[in-house]
PDB file of C-alpha atoms in Angstrom:
ATOM      1  CA  UNK R 105      -8.802 -17.984-201.010  1.00 72.00           C
ATOM      2  CA  UNK R 106     -12.092 -19.851-200.889  1.00 92.00           C
ATOM      3  CA  UNK R 107     -14.026 -22.354-202.968  1.00 96.00           C
ATOM      4  CA  UNK R 108     -14.503 -20.175-206.061  1.00 96.00           C
ATOM      5  CA  UNK R 109     -10.842 -19.197-206.123  1.00 97.00           C
ATOM      6  CA  UNK R 110      -9.682 -22.826-205.843  1.00 97.00           C
ATOM      7  CA  UNK R 111     -12.078 -23.930-208.586  1.00 98.00           C
ATOM      8  CA  UNK R 112     -10.785 -21.174-210.869  1.00 98.00           C
ATOM      9  CA  UNK R 113      -7.190 -22.204-210.175  1.00 98.00           C
ATOM     10  CA  UNK R 114      -7.992 -25.868-210.876  1.00 98.00           C
ATOM     11  CA  UNK R 115      -9.645 -24.942-214.188  1.00 98.00           C
ATOM     12  CA  UNK R 116      -6.626 -22.809-215.142  1.00 98.00           C
ATOM     13  CA  UNK R 117      -4.215 -25.626-214.213  1.00 98.00           C
ATOM     14  CA  UNK R 118      -6.237 -28.135-216.262  1.00 98.00           C
ATOM     15  CA  UNK R 119      -6.132 -25.822-219.277  1.00 98.00           C
ATOM     16  CA  UNK R 120      -2.413 -25.020-218.858  1.00 98.00           C
ATOM     17  CA  UNK R 121      -1.482 -28.702-218.844  1.00 96.00           C
ATOM     18  CA  UNK R 122      -3.766 -29.653-221.734  1.00 97.00           C
ATOM     19  CA  UNK R 123      -6.159 -31.586-219.523  1.00 96.00           C
ATOM     20  CA  UNK R 124      -9.890 -31.706-220.231  1.00 96.00           C
ATOM     21  CA  UNK R 125     -12.051 -29.299-218.238  1.00 96.00           C
ATOM     22  CA  UNK R 126     -13.417 -31.175-215.230  1.00 96.00           C
ATOM     23  CA  UNK R 127     -10.716 -33.869-215.387  1.00 97.00           C
ATOM     24  CA  UNK R 128      -9.755 -33.174-211.768  1.00 98.00           C
ATOM     25  CA  UNK R 129     -12.007 -33.885-208.778  1.00 98.00           C
ATOM     26  CA  UNK R 130     -11.714 -31.370-205.934  1.00 98.00           C
ATOM     27  CA  UNK R 131     -11.950 -33.039-202.522  1.00 98.00           C
ATOM     28  CA  UNK R 132     -12.746 -30.329-199.958  1.00 98.00           C
ATOM     29  CA  UNK R 133     -11.019 -31.505-196.767  1.00 97.00           C
ATOM     30  CA  UNK R 134     -13.447 -30.637-193.994  1.00 96.00           C
ATOM     31  CA  UNK R 135     -11.761 -32.299-190.999  1.00 93.00           C
ATOM     32  CA  UNK R 136     -11.749 -30.195-187.800  1.00 91.00           C
ATOM     33  CA  UNK R 137     -13.592 -27.344-189.573  1.00 93.00           C
ATOM     34  CA  UNK R 138     -16.464 -25.469-187.888  1.00 93.00           C
ATOM     35  CA  UNK R 139     -19.897 -26.555-189.114  1.00 94.00           C
ATOM     36  CA  UNK R 140     -20.702 -23.102-190.471  1.00 95.00           C
ATOM     37  CA  UNK R 141     -17.729 -23.144-192.829  1.00 95.00           C
ATOM     38  CA  UNK R 142     -18.591 -26.600-194.176  1.00 96.00           C
ATOM     39  CA  UNK R 143     -22.258 -25.687-194.613  1.00 97.00           C
ATOM     40  CA  UNK R 144     -21.259 -22.584-196.598  1.00 96.00           C
ATOM     41  CA  UNK R 145     -19.362 -24.818-199.049  1.00 97.00           C
ATOM     42  CA  UNK R 146     -22.326 -27.226-199.219  1.00 98.00           C
ATOM     43  CA  UNK R 147     -24.676 -24.276-199.822  1.00 97.00           C
ATOM     44  CA  UNK R 148     -22.387 -23.190-202.674  1.00 97.00           C
ATOM     45  CA  UNK R 149     -23.120 -26.521-204.363  1.00 97.00           C
ATOM     46  CA  UNK R 150     -19.908 -28.455-203.690  1.00 98.00           C
ATOM     47  CA  UNK R 151     -20.513 -32.131-202.900  1.00 98.00           C
ATOM     48  CA  UNK R 152     -17.141 -33.947-202.652  1.00 98.00           C
ATOM     49  CA  UNK R 153     -15.517 -33.862-199.212  1.00 98.00           C
ATOM     50  CA  UNK R 154     -12.625 -35.531-197.407  1.00 98.00           C
ATOM     51  CA  UNK R 155     -12.384 -36.541-193.762  1.00 97.00           C
ATOM     52  CA  UNK R 156      -9.503 -37.993-191.739  1.00 96.00           C
ATOM     53  CA  UNK R 157     -11.322 -39.539-188.798  1.00 96.00           C
ATOM     54  CA  UNK R 158     -14.166 -42.051-188.904  1.00 97.00           C
ATOM     55  CA  UNK R 159     -15.628 -40.887-185.576  1.00 96.00           C
ATOM     56  CA  UNK R 160     -15.674 -37.221-186.574  1.00 95.00           C
ATOM     57  CA  UNK R 161     -17.224 -38.004-189.958  1.00 97.00           C
ATOM     58  CA  UNK R 162     -19.893 -40.215-188.344  1.00 97.00           C
ATOM     59  CA  UNK R 163     -20.914 -37.359-186.049  1.00 96.00           C
ATOM     60  CA  UNK R 164     -21.338 -34.821-188.871  1.00 95.00           C
ATOM     61  CA  UNK R 165     -22.127 -36.321-192.236  1.00 98.00           C
ATOM     62  CA  UNK R 166     -25.303 -38.426-191.894  1.00 97.00           C
ATOM     63  CA  UNK R 167     -27.349 -35.291-191.089  1.00 97.00           C
ATOM     64  CA  UNK R 168     -25.696 -33.265-193.860  1.00 97.00           C
ATOM     65  CA  UNK R 169     -26.298 -36.056-196.347  1.00 97.00           C
ATOM     66  CA  UNK R 170     -30.016 -35.915-195.543  1.00 97.00           C
ATOM     67  CA  UNK R 171     -30.036 -32.158-196.249  1.00 97.00           C
ATOM     68  CA  UNK R 172     -27.654 -32.085-199.208  1.00 97.00           C
ATOM     69  CA  UNK R 173     -28.273 -34.925-201.695  1.00 96.00           C
ATOM     70  CA  UNK R 174     -25.358 -36.136-203.780  1.00 97.00           C
ATOM     71  CA  UNK R 175     -22.586 -35.819-201.177  1.00 98.00           C
ATOM     72  CA  UNK R 176     -19.563 -38.027-201.890  1.00 98.00           C
ATOM     73  CA  UNK R 177     -17.338 -38.648-198.884  1.00 98.00           C
ATOM     74  CA  UNK R 178     -13.664 -39.640-199.165  1.00 98.00           C
ATOM     75  CA  UNK R 179     -11.604 -41.157-196.339  1.00 98.00           C
ATOM     76  CA  UNK R 180      -8.151 -39.554-196.546  1.00 97.00           C
ATOM     77  CA  UNK R 181      -6.746 -40.329-193.078  1.00 96.00           C
ATOM     78  CA  UNK R 182      -5.226 -43.525-191.663  1.00 96.00           C
ATOM     79  CA  UNK R 183      -7.848 -46.253-191.335  1.00 97.00           C
ATOM     80  CA  UNK R 184      -7.719 -48.505-188.281  1.00 95.00           C
ATOM     81  CA  UNK R 185      -9.038 -52.003-188.944  1.00 94.00           C
ATOM     82  CA  UNK R 186     -11.391 -51.756-185.938  1.00 95.00           C
ATOM     83  CA  UNK R 187     -13.089 -48.758-187.623  1.00 96.00           C
ATOM     84  CA  UNK R 188     -13.519 -50.547-190.946  1.00 96.00           C
ATOM     85  CA  UNK R 189     -17.221 -51.376-190.622  1.00 95.00           C
ATOM     86  CA  UNK R 190     -18.413 -47.832-189.867  1.00 96.00           C
ATOM     87  CA  UNK R 191     -15.976 -46.494-192.490  1.00 97.00           C
ATOM     88  CA  UNK R 192     -17.593 -48.654-195.175  1.00 96.00           C
ATOM     89  CA  UNK R 193     -21.022 -47.366-194.147  1.00 95.00           C
ATOM     90  CA  UNK R 194     -19.860 -43.737-194.348  1.00 97.00           C
ATOM     91  CA  UNK R 195     -17.344 -43.398-197.152  1.00 98.00           C
ATOM     92  CA  UNK R 196     -17.700 -43.650-200.928  1.00 98.00           C
ATOM     93  CA  UNK R 197     -13.918 -43.743-201.397  1.00 98.00           C
ATOM     94  CA  UNK R 198     -10.915 -44.746-199.258  1.00 98.00           C
ATOM     95  CA  UNK R 199      -7.563 -43.196-200.215  1.00 98.00           C
ATOM     96  CA  UNK R 200      -5.495 -44.875-197.495  1.00 98.00           C
ATOM     97  CA  UNK R 201      -5.299 -48.590-198.291  1.00 98.00           C
ATOM     98  CA  UNK R 202      -1.783 -48.912-196.926  1.00 98.00           C
ATOM     99  CA  UNK R 203      -1.045 -52.425-195.628  1.00 97.00           C
ATOM    100  CA  UNK R 204      -1.813 -56.108-196.289  1.00 97.00           C
ATOM    101  CA  UNK R 205      -3.751 -56.649-193.040  1.00 97.00           C
ATOM    102  CA  UNK R 206      -6.153 -53.828-193.964  1.00 98.00           C
ATOM    103  CA  UNK R 207      -6.567 -55.218-197.496  1.00 98.00           C
ATOM    104  CA  UNK R 208      -7.451 -58.667-196.160  1.00 98.00           C
ATOM    105  CA  UNK R 209     -10.026 -57.374-193.654  1.00 97.00           C
ATOM    106  CA  UNK R 210     -11.425 -54.984-196.251  1.00 97.00           C
ATOM    107  CA  UNK R 211     -11.838 -57.829-198.755  1.00 97.00           C
ATOM    108  CA  UNK R 212     -13.828 -59.865-196.226  1.00 97.00           C
ATOM    109  CA  UNK R 213     -16.126 -56.929-195.438  1.00 96.00           C
ATOM    110  CA  UNK R 214     -16.595 -56.087-199.127  1.00 95.00           C
ATOM    111  CA  UNK R 215     -17.560 -59.685-199.915  1.00 94.00           C
ATOM    112  CA  UNK R 216     -20.122 -59.665-197.088  1.00 95.00           C
ATOM    113  CA  UNK R 217     -21.583 -56.315-198.164  1.00 94.00           C
ATOM    114  CA  UNK R 218     -21.498 -56.936-201.895  1.00 93.00           C
ATOM    115  CA  UNK R 219     -20.296 -53.383-202.567  1.00 92.00           C
ATOM    116  CA  UNK R 220     -16.816 -51.860-202.673  1.00 93.00           C
ATOM    117  CA  UNK R 221     -15.904 -48.183-202.255  1.00 96.00           C
ATOM    118  CA  UNK R 222     -13.448 -46.549-204.666  1.00 97.00           C
ATOM    119  CA  UNK R 223     -10.041 -47.656-203.381  1.00 98.00           C
ATOM    120  CA  UNK R 224      -6.696 -45.875-203.625  1.00 98.00           C
ATOM    121  CA  UNK R 225      -3.451 -47.479-202.455  1.00 98.00           C
ATOM    122  CA  UNK R 226      -1.367 -45.090-200.361  1.00 98.00           C
ATOM    123  CA  UNK R 227       2.263 -45.101-201.492  1.00 98.00           C
ATOM    124  CA  UNK R 228       4.989 -43.748-199.208  1.00 98.00           C
ATOM    125  CA  UNK R 229       6.951 -42.162-202.054  1.00 98.00           C
ATOM    126  CA  UNK R 230       9.501 -40.614-199.686  1.00 97.00           C
ATOM    127  CA  UNK R 231      10.053 -43.883-197.761  1.00 97.00           C
ATOM    128  CA  UNK R 232       9.513 -41.884-194.562  1.00 97.00           C
ATOM    129  CA  UNK R 233       9.586 -44.164-191.504  1.00 95.00           C
ATOM    130  CA  UNK R 234       6.932 -42.122-189.650  1.00 94.00           C
ATOM    131  CA  UNK R 235       4.494 -42.187-192.570  1.00 95.00           C
ATOM    132  CA  UNK R 236       2.002 -44.860-193.585  1.00 95.00           C
ATOM    133  CA  UNK R 237       1.919 -46.344-197.048  1.00 97.00           C
ATOM    134  CA  UNK R 238       3.365 -49.055-199.252  1.00 98.00           C
ATOM    135  CA  UNK R 239       6.969 -48.462-200.339  1.00 98.00           C
ATOM    136  CA  UNK R 240       7.316 -47.724-204.074  1.00 98.00           C
ATOM    137  CA  UNK R 241       9.280 -50.940-204.651  1.00 98.00           C
ATOM    138  CA  UNK R 242       6.478 -53.009-203.091  1.00 98.00           C
ATOM    139  CA  UNK R 243       3.579 -51.212-204.766  1.00 98.00           C
ATOM    140  CA  UNK R 244       3.206 -53.408-207.877  1.00 98.00           C
ATOM    141  CA  UNK R 245       2.995 -56.588-205.799  1.00 98.00           C
ATOM    142  CA  UNK R 246       0.594 -54.993-203.321  1.00 98.00           C
ATOM    143  CA  UNK R 247      -1.761 -53.826-206.085  1.00 98.00           C
ATOM    144  CA  UNK R 248      -1.710 -57.338-207.575  1.00 98.00           C
ATOM    145  CA  UNK R 249      -2.432 -58.870-204.147  1.00 98.00           C
ATOM    146  CA  UNK R 250      -5.390 -56.506-203.640  1.00 98.00           C
ATOM    147  CA  UNK R 251      -6.781 -57.364-207.062  1.00 97.00           C
ATOM    148  CA  UNK R 252      -6.390 -61.065-206.271  1.00 97.00           C
ATOM    149  CA  UNK R 253      -8.611 -60.404-203.216  1.00 97.00           C
ATOM    150  CA  UNK R 254     -11.275 -59.009-205.604  1.00 95.00           C
ATOM    151  CA  UNK R 255     -10.688 -55.445-204.431  1.00 97.00           C
ATOM    152  CA  UNK R 256     -11.223 -52.906-207.203  1.00 94.00           C
ATOM    153  CA  UNK R 257      -8.270 -50.525-207.053  1.00 98.00           C
ATOM    154  CA  UNK R 258      -9.163 -47.190-208.617  1.00 98.00           C
ATOM    155  CA  UNK R 259      -5.772 -45.530-208.198  1.00 98.00           C
ATOM    156  CA  UNK R 260      -2.911 -44.451-205.952  1.00 98.00           C
ATOM    157  CA  UNK R 261      -2.419 -41.724-203.347  1.00 98.00           C
ATOM    158  CA  UNK R 262       0.679 -40.035-201.943  1.00 98.00           C
ATOM    159  CA  UNK R 263       1.678 -37.269-199.527  1.00 97.00           C
ATOM    160  CA  UNK R 264       5.166 -36.028-200.499  1.00 97.00           C
ATOM    161  CA  UNK R 265       7.607 -35.216-197.676  1.00 96.00           C
ATOM    162  CA  UNK R 266       7.172 -31.760-196.216  1.00 94.00           C
ATOM    163  CA  UNK R 267       9.624 -29.174-197.600  1.00 91.00           C
ATOM    164  CA  UNK R 268      10.603 -31.486-200.492  1.00 95.00           C
ATOM    165  CA  UNK R 269      10.025 -30.759-204.173  1.00 98.00           C
ATOM    166  CA  UNK R 270       6.779 -32.696-204.781  1.00 98.00           C
ATOM    167  CA  UNK R 271       7.378 -33.246-208.504  1.00 98.00           C
ATOM    168  CA  UNK R 272       9.588 -36.379-208.254  1.00 98.00           C
ATOM    169  CA  UNK R 273       7.046 -37.889-205.846  1.00 98.00           C
ATOM    170  CA  UNK R 274       4.118 -37.144-208.160  1.00 98.00           C
ATOM    171  CA  UNK R 275       6.072 -38.662-211.060  1.00 98.00           C
ATOM    172  CA  UNK R 276       6.912 -41.783-209.059  1.00 98.00           C
ATOM    173  CA  UNK R 277       3.212 -42.227-208.273  1.00 98.00           C
ATOM    174  CA  UNK R 278       2.218 -41.649-211.895  1.00 98.00           C
ATOM    175  CA  UNK R 279       4.749 -44.239-213.073  1.00 98.00           C
ATOM    176  CA  UNK R 280       3.475 -46.912-210.681  1.00 98.00           C
ATOM    177  CA  UNK R 281      -0.113 -46.176-211.715  1.00 98.00           C
ATOM    178  CA  UNK R 282       0.724 -46.391-215.432  1.00 98.00           C
ATOM    179  CA  UNK R 283       2.521 -49.738-214.978  1.00 97.00           C
ATOM    180  CA  UNK R 284      -0.500 -51.156-213.209  1.00 98.00           C
ATOM    181  CA  UNK R 285      -3.167 -49.732-215.517  1.00 98.00           C
ATOM    182  CA  UNK R 286      -4.649 -47.513-212.794  1.00 98.00           C
ATOM    183  CA  UNK R 287      -6.373 -44.265-213.803  1.00 97.00           C
ATOM    184  CA  UNK R 288      -6.694 -42.518-210.436  1.00 98.00           C
ATOM    185  CA  UNK R 289      -3.972 -40.276-208.954  1.00 98.00           C
ATOM    186  CA  UNK R 290      -4.896 -38.724-205.618  1.00 98.00           C
ATOM    187  CA  UNK R 291      -2.112 -36.186-205.110  1.00 98.00           C
ATOM    188  CA  UNK R 292      -1.765 -32.499-204.401  1.00 97.00           C
ATOM    189  CA  UNK R 293      -2.936 -30.431-201.434  1.00 96.00           C
ATOM    190  CA  UNK R 294      -3.441 -26.722-200.696  1.00 94.00           C
ATOM    191  CA  UNK R 295       0.216 -25.795-201.310  1.00 94.00           C
ATOM    192  CA  UNK R 296       0.916 -27.832-204.444  1.00 96.00           C
ATOM    193  CA  UNK R 297      -2.318 -28.870-206.168  1.00 98.00           C
ATOM    194  CA  UNK R 298      -1.542 -26.945-209.370  1.00 98.00           C
ATOM    195  CA  UNK R 299       1.790 -28.771-209.677  1.00 98.00           C
ATOM    196  CA  UNK R 300      -0.022 -32.067-209.039  1.00 98.00           C
ATOM    197  CA  UNK R 301      -2.529 -31.306-211.813  1.00 98.00           C
ATOM    198  CA  UNK R 302       0.337 -30.616-214.235  1.00 98.00           C
ATOM    199  CA  UNK R 303       1.716 -34.065-213.275  1.00 98.00           C
ATOM    200  CA  UNK R 304      -1.581 -35.861-213.900  1.00 98.00           C
ATOM    201  CA  UNK R 305      -3.567 -35.712-210.636  1.00 98.00           C
ATOM    202  CA  UNK R 306      -7.185 -36.830-210.955  1.00 98.00           C
ATOM    203  CA  UNK R 307      -8.075 -35.942-207.332  1.00 98.00           C
ATOM    204  CA  UNK R 308      -6.680 -33.035-205.295  1.00 98.00           C
ATOM    205  CA  UNK R 309      -7.245 -32.716-201.547  1.00 98.00           C
ATOM    206  CA  UNK R 310      -7.642 -29.079-200.491  1.00 97.00           C
ATOM    207  CA  UNK R 311      -8.661 -27.977-197.000  1.00 95.00           C
ATOM    208  CA  UNK R 312      -7.336 -24.770-195.484  1.00 92.00           C
ATOM    209  CA  UNK R 313      -7.219 -22.938-198.841  1.00 94.00           C
ATOM    210  CA  UNK R 314     -11.005 -23.441-199.069  1.00 96.00           C
ATOM    211  CA  UNK R 315     -12.150 -23.239-195.455  1.00 94.00           C
ATOM    212  CA  UNK R 316      -9.418 -21.220-193.743  1.00 88.00           C
ATOM    213  CA  UNK R 317      -6.935 -22.362-191.109  1.00 84.00           C
ATOM    214  CA  UNK R 318      -8.013 -25.219-188.843  1.00 77.00           C
ATOM    215  CA  UNK R 319      -8.477 -24.617-185.138  1.00 71.00           C
ATOM    216  CA  UNK R 320      -7.259 -27.662-183.222  1.00 67.00           C
ATOM    217  CA  UNK R 321      -8.019 -25.966-179.898  1.00 61.00           C
TER     218      UNK R 321
END
Protein backbone atom coordinates (compact mmCIF):
# COMPACT_ATOMS: atom_id res chain seq x y z
CA UNK A 1 0.00 0.00 0.00
CA UNK A 2 1.01 3.61 -0.49
CA UNK A 3 1.09 6.20 -3.25
CA UNK A 4 3.54 4.41 -5.55
CA UNK A 5 1.65 1.14 -5.27
CA UNK A 6 -1.70 2.80 -6.07
CA UNK A 7 -0.21 4.64 -9.05
CA UNK A 8 1.22 1.38 -10.39
CA UNK A 9 -2.15 -0.34 -9.98
CA UNK A 10 -3.94 2.52 -11.76
CA UNK A 11 -1.47 2.35 -14.67
CA UNK A 12 -1.95 -1.43 -14.90
CA UNK A 13 -5.75 -1.06 -14.82
CA UNK A 14 -5.62 1.60 -17.55
CA UNK A 15 -3.51 -0.68 -19.74
CA UNK A 16 -5.66 -3.76 -19.04
CA UNK A 17 -8.83 -1.97 -20.12
CA UNK A 18 -7.28 -0.34 -23.19
CA UNK A 19 -7.37 3.14 -21.69
CA UNK A 20 -4.68 5.72 -22.46
CA UNK A 21 -1.93 6.08 -19.87
CA UNK A 22 -2.86 8.97 -17.58
CA UNK A 23 -6.56 8.81 -18.49
CA UNK A 24 -7.50 8.46 -14.82
CA UNK A 25 -7.01 11.19 -12.21
CA UNK A 26 -6.08 9.93 -8.74
CA UNK A 27 -7.74 11.96 -5.99
CA UNK A 28 -5.86 11.28 -2.74
CA UNK A 29 -8.52 11.54 -0.02
CA UNK A 30 -6.79 13.29 2.85
CA UNK A 31 -9.71 13.86 5.23
CA UNK A 32 -8.94 13.15 8.91
CA UNK A 33 -5.34 12.17 8.05
CA UNK A 34 -2.39 13.33 10.18
CA UNK A 35 -0.46 16.23 8.63
CA UNK A 36 2.73 14.20 8.36
CA UNK A 37 1.09 11.59 6.14
CA UNK A 38 -0.38 14.22 3.81
CA UNK A 39 2.91 16.12 3.61
CA UNK A 40 4.72 12.90 2.66
CA UNK A 41 2.36 12.50 -0.32
CA UNK A 42 2.84 16.18 -1.24
CA UNK A 43 6.63 15.75 -0.97
CA UNK A 44 6.34 12.77 -3.33
CA UNK A 45 4.92 15.15 -5.95
CA UNK A 46 1.21 14.30 -5.84
CA UNK A 47 -1.03 17.36 -6.20
CA UNK A 48 -4.69 16.23 -6.46
CA UNK A 49 -6.47 15.77 -3.12
CA UNK A 50 -10.01 15.23 -1.86
CA UNK A 51 -11.61 16.53 1.32
CA UNK A 52 -15.03 15.90 2.86
CA UNK A 53 -15.41 18.87 5.17
CA UNK A 54 -15.10 22.55 4.28
CA UNK A 55 -13.95 23.54 7.79
CA UNK A 56 -11.22 20.90 7.93
CA UNK A 57 -9.97 21.79 4.44
CA UNK A 58 -9.93 25.52 5.28
CA UNK A 59 -7.74 24.84 8.31
CA UNK A 60 -5.13 22.83 6.37
CA UNK A 61 -4.92 23.65 2.70
CA UNK A 62 -4.19 27.39 2.36
CA UNK A 63 -0.78 26.93 4.03
CA UNK A 64 0.00 23.79 2.02
CA UNK A 65 -0.97 25.54 -1.20
CA UNK A 66 1.58 28.26 -0.44
CA UNK A 67 4.29 25.61 0.01
CA UNK A 68 3.27 23.22 -2.76
CA UNK A 69 2.28 25.01 -5.99
CA UNK A 70 -0.18 23.29 -8.30
CA UNK A 71 -2.44 21.68 -5.68
CA UNK A 72 -5.92 20.84 -6.98
CA UNK A 73 -8.52 20.34 -4.27
CA UNK A 74 -11.72 18.33 -4.78
CA UNK A 75 -14.78 18.49 -2.51
CA UNK A 76 -16.07 14.92 -2.18
CA UNK A 77 -18.29 15.20 0.92
CA UNK A 78 -21.83 16.57 1.33
CA UNK A 79 -21.91 20.32 0.80
CA UNK A 80 -24.16 22.41 3.04
CA UNK A 81 -25.48 25.54 1.34
CA UNK A 82 -24.27 27.70 4.25
CA UNK A 83 -20.69 26.54 3.51
CA UNK A 84 -20.93 27.31 -0.20
CA UNK A 85 -18.96 30.57 -0.19
CA UNK A 86 -15.86 29.22 1.58
CA UNK A 87 -16.13 26.01 -0.49
CA UNK A 88 -15.92 28.02 -3.72
CA UNK A 89 -12.84 29.82 -2.41
CA UNK A 90 -11.14 26.53 -1.50
CA UNK A 91 -12.11 23.89 -4.04
CA UNK A 92 -11.26 23.49 -7.72
CA UNK A 93 -13.89 20.76 -8.14
CA UNK A 94 -17.11 19.76 -6.36
CA UNK A 95 -18.22 16.13 -6.76
CA UNK A 96 -21.37 16.38 -4.64
CA UNK A 97 -23.88 18.54 -6.51
CA UNK A 98 -26.85 16.56 -5.25
CA UNK A 99 -30.02 18.66 -5.05
CA UNK A 100 -31.86 21.53 -6.79
CA UNK A 101 -31.53 23.98 -3.88
CA UNK A 102 -27.73 23.60 -3.95
CA UNK A 103 -27.67 24.05 -7.75
CA UNK A 104 -29.67 27.27 -7.51
CA UNK A 105 -27.49 28.79 -4.77
CA UNK A 106 -24.35 27.62 -6.56
CA UNK A 107 -25.49 29.26 -9.80
CA UNK A 108 -25.99 32.59 -8.02
CA UNK A 109 -22.53 32.44 -6.43
CA UNK A 110 -20.88 31.40 -9.70
CA UNK A 111 -22.49 34.32 -11.54
CA UNK A 112 -21.26 36.75 -8.88
CA UNK A 113 -17.73 35.31 -8.92
CA UNK A 114 -17.45 34.85 -12.67
CA UNK A 115 -15.74 31.47 -12.23
CA UNK A 116 -17.12 27.96 -11.83
CA UNK A 117 -15.34 24.94 -10.31
CA UNK A 118 -15.47 21.58 -12.09
CA UNK A 119 -18.88 20.18 -11.15
CA UNK A 120 -19.96 16.55 -10.80
CA UNK A 121 -23.57 15.57 -10.12
CA UNK A 122 -23.84 12.96 -7.38
CA UNK A 123 -26.17 10.13 -8.41
CA UNK A 124 -27.62 7.79 -5.79
CA UNK A 125 -27.34 4.71 -8.00
CA UNK A 126 -28.56 2.39 -5.24
CA UNK A 127 -31.57 4.60 -4.38
CA UNK A 128 -30.48 4.35 -0.74
CA UNK A 129 -32.70 6.49 1.50
CA UNK A 130 -29.82 7.42 3.84
CA UNK A 131 -27.56 8.56 1.00
CA UNK A 132 -27.42 11.89 -0.80
CA UNK A 133 -27.67 12.18 -4.55
CA UNK A 134 -30.09 12.48 -7.44
CA UNK A 135 -32.00 9.28 -8.25
CA UNK A 136 -30.98 7.72 -11.59
CA UNK A 137 -34.44 8.35 -13.07
CA UNK A 138 -34.19 12.07 -12.24
CA UNK A 139 -30.59 12.56 -13.34
CA UNK A 140 -31.19 13.61 -16.97
CA UNK A 141 -33.63 16.34 -15.94
CA UNK A 142 -31.36 17.52 -13.14
CA UNK A 143 -28.35 17.81 -15.46
CA UNK A 144 -30.48 19.79 -17.93
CA UNK A 145 -31.71 22.08 -15.13
CA UNK A 146 -28.12 22.72 -13.98
CA UNK A 147 -27.04 23.53 -17.52
CA UNK A 148 -29.99 25.90 -17.86
CA UNK A 149 -28.60 27.71 -14.78
CA UNK A 150 -25.30 28.15 -16.68
CA UNK A 151 -23.52 25.61 -14.49
CA UNK A 152 -20.85 23.68 -16.38
CA UNK A 153 -21.33 20.02 -15.49
CA UNK A 154 -18.11 18.09 -15.99
CA UNK A 155 -19.45 14.66 -15.05
CA UNK A 156 -21.18 12.40 -12.54
CA UNK A 157 -20.19 10.80 -9.24
CA UNK A 158 -21.51 7.78 -7.35
CA UNK A 159 -20.81 5.75 -4.20
CA UNK A 160 -22.22 2.23 -4.71
CA UNK A 161 -23.96 0.57 -1.74
CA UNK A 162 -21.59 -1.11 0.68
CA UNK A 163 -21.27 -4.88 0.17
CA UNK A 164 -22.95 -4.67 -3.27
CA UNK A 165 -21.30 -5.55 -6.57
CA UNK A 166 -20.21 -2.08 -7.78
CA UNK A 167 -20.25 -2.96 -11.49
CA UNK A 168 -23.99 -2.39 -12.15
CA UNK A 169 -23.73 0.96 -10.34
CA UNK A 170 -20.69 2.04 -12.37
CA UNK A 171 -22.51 1.02 -15.56
CA UNK A 172 -25.63 2.95 -14.57
CA UNK A 173 -23.49 6.05 -14.01
CA UNK A 174 -21.67 5.58 -17.31
CA UNK A 175 -24.97 5.25 -19.17
CA UNK A 176 -26.38 8.46 -17.70
CA UNK A 177 -23.15 10.30 -18.52
CA UNK A 178 -23.13 9.03 -22.12
CA UNK A 179 -26.77 10.08 -22.66
CA UNK A 180 -25.97 13.57 -21.44
CA UNK A 181 -22.65 14.01 -23.25
CA UNK A 182 -20.65 14.18 -20.01
CA UNK A 183 -17.02 13.01 -20.03
CA UNK A 184 -16.29 12.81 -16.30
CA UNK A 185 -16.98 9.71 -14.18
CA UNK A 186 -15.95 10.06 -10.54
CA UNK A 187 -16.28 6.50 -9.26
CA UNK A 188 -14.15 3.94 -7.48
CA UNK A 189 -12.52 4.05 -4.04
CA UNK A 190 -9.79 2.09 -2.24
CA UNK A 191 -11.60 -1.26 -2.49
CA UNK A 192 -12.85 -1.09 -6.08
CA UNK A 193 -10.93 1.53 -8.08
CA UNK A 194 -9.51 -1.01 -10.55
CA UNK A 195 -13.04 -2.23 -11.35
CA UNK A 196 -14.14 1.40 -11.75
CA UNK A 197 -11.30 2.06 -14.20
CA UNK A 198 -12.35 -0.97 -16.27
CA UNK A 199 -15.86 0.56 -16.36
CA UNK A 200 -14.64 3.97 -17.54
CA UNK A 201 -13.81 6.00 -14.41
CA UNK A 202 -11.96 9.25 -15.10
CA UNK A 203 -11.47 10.09 -11.39
CA UNK A 204 -10.88 7.60 -8.56
CA UNK A 205 -11.03 8.61 -4.89
CA UNK A 206 -8.48 6.70 -2.81
CA UNK A 207 -7.73 7.45 0.84
CA UNK A 208 -6.78 4.70 3.26
CA UNK A 209 -4.93 2.66 0.61
CA UNK A 210 -2.57 5.64 0.19
CA UNK A 211 -2.36 7.11 3.68
CA UNK A 212 -3.25 4.20 5.96
CA UNK A 213 -6.31 3.77 8.16
CA UNK A 214 -7.96 6.94 9.46
CA UNK A 215 -7.98 7.68 13.17
CA UNK A 216 -11.30 9.27 14.10
CA UNK A 217 -10.28 9.41 17.77
